[in-house]
mmCIF file of C-alpha atoms in Angstrom:
data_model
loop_
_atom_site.group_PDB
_atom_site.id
_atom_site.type_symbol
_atom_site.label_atom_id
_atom_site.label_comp_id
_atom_site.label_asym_id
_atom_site.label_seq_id
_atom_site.Cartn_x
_atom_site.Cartn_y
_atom_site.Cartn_z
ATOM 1 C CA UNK V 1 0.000 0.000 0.000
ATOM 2 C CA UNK V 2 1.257 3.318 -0.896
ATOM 3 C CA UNK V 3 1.750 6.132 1.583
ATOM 4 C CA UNK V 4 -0.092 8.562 -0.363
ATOM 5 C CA UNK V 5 -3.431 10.515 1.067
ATOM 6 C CA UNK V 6 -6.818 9.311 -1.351
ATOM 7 C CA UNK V 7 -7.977 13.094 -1.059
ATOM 8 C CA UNK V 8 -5.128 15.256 -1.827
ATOM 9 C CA UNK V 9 -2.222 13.198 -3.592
ATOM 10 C CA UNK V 10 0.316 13.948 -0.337
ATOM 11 C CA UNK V 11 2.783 11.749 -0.714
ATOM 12 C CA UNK V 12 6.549 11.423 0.873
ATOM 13 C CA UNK V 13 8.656 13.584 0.738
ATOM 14 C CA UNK V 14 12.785 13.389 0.686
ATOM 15 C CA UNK V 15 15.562 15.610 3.141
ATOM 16 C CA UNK V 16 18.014 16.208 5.233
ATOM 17 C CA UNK V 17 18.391 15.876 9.170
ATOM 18 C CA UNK V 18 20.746 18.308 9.806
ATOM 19 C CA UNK V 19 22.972 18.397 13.210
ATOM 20 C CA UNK V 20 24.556 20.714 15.121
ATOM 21 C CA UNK V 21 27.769 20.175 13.433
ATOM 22 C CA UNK V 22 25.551 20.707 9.988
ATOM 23 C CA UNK V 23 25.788 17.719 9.172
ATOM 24 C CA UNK V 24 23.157 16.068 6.587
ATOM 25 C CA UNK V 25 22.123 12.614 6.865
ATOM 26 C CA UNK V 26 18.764 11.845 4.375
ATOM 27 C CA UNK V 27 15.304 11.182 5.776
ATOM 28 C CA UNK V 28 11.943 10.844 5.061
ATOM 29 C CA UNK V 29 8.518 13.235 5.676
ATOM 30 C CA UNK V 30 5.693 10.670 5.983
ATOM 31 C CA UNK V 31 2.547 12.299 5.934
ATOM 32 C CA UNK V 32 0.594 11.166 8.841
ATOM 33 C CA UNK V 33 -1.819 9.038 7.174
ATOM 34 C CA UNK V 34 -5.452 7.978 8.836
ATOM 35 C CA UNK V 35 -7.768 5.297 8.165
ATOM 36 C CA UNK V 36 -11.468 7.019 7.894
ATOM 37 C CA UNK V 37 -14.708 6.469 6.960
ATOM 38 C CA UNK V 38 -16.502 8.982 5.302
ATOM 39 C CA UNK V 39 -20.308 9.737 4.603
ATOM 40 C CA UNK V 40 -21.839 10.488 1.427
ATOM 41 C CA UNK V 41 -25.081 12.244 1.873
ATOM 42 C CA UNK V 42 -25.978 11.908 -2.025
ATOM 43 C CA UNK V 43 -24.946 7.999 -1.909
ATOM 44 C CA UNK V 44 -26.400 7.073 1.094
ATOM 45 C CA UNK V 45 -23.582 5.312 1.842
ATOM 46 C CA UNK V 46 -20.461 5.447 3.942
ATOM 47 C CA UNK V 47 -16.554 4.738 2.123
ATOM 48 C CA UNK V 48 -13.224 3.801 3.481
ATOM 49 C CA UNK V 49 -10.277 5.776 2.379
ATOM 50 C CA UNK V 50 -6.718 6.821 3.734
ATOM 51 C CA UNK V 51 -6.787 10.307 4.416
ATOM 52 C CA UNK V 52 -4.215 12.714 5.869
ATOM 53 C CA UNK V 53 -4.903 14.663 8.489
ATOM 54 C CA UNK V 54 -4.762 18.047 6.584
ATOM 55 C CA UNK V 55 -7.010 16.704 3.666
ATOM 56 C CA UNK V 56 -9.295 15.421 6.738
ATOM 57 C CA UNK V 57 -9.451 19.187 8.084
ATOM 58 C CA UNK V 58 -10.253 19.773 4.844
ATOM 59 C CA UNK V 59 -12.872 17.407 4.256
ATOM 60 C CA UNK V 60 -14.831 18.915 7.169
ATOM 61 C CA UNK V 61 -13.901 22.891 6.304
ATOM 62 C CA UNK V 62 -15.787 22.607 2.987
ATOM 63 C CA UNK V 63 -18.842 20.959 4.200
ATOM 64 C CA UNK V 64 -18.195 16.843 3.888
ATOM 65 C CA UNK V 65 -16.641 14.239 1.228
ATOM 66 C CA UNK V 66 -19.720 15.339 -1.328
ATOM 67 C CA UNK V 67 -18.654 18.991 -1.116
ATOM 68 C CA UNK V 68 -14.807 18.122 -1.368
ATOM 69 C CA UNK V 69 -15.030 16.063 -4.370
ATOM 70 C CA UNK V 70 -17.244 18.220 -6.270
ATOM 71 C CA UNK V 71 -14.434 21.071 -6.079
ATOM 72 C CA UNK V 72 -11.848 18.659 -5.565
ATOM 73 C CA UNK V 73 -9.386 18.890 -9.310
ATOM 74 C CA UNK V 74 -9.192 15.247 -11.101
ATOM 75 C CA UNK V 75 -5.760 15.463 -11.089
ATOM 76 C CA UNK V 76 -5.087 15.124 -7.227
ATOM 77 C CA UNK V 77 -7.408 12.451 -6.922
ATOM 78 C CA UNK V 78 -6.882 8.861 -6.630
ATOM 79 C CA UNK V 79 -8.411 6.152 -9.010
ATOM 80 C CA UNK V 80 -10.763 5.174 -6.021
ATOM 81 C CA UNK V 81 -11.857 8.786 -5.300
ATOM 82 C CA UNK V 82 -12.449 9.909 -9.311
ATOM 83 C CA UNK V 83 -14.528 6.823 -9.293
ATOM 84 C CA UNK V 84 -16.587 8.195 -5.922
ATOM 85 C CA UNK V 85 -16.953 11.616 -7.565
ATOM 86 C CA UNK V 86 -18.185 10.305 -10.796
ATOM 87 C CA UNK V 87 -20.605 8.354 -8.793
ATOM 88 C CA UNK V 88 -21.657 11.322 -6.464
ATOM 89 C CA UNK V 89 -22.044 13.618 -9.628
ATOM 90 C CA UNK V 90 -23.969 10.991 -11.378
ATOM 91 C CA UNK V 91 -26.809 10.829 -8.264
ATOM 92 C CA UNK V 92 -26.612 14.194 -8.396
ATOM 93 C CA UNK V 93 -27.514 14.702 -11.828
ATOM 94 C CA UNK V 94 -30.174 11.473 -10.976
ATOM 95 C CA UNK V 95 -32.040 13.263 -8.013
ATOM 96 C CA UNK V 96 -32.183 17.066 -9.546
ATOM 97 C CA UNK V 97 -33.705 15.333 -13.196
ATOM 98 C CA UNK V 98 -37.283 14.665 -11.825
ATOM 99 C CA UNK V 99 -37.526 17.601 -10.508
ATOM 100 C CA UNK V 100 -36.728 19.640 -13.063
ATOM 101 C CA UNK V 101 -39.515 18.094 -15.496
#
């Protein structure tokens, strides 16, 4: 499994530890990675993704996982979480056709 947020694309990053003496050893950034279930109010339905904790903060600043991944850009998306916003936009489009005729 990849260590690379389902929301936003974060992935790991490469540096240096630097001591007191400067000097630079190489390290890692992890991003710190969470296990979360999200609801979908327009699915009805609740889905399991890895999330950091930034995109979660995120997640809940714009409103929920509907609102996120209708602004959210295809690009920064994972292959599981285009698939979720096709499907969100698709009930979408389902629930606002009968009313509109």
């Amino acid at each position: 499994m990849s260590r690379r947020c389902d929301l936003t694309g974060k992935g790991v990053l490469s540096g240096h530890t630097v001591s007191h003496s400067n000097h630079k050893t190489k390290r890692r950034f992890l991003p710190n990675l969470c296990n979360v279930t999200l609801e979908s109010e327009t699915l009805k339905r609740t889905i399991r993704l890895r999330v950091s904790a930034n995109a979660l903060k995120s997640v809940d600043h714009r409103g929920g996982l509907d609102a996120f991944l209708k602004k959210a850009r295809d690009e920064e998306l994972s292959p599981r979480a285009l698939e979720f916003k096709r499907l969100i936009a698709k009930a979408a489009a389902a629930e606002a056709e009968p009313a509109a005729a």
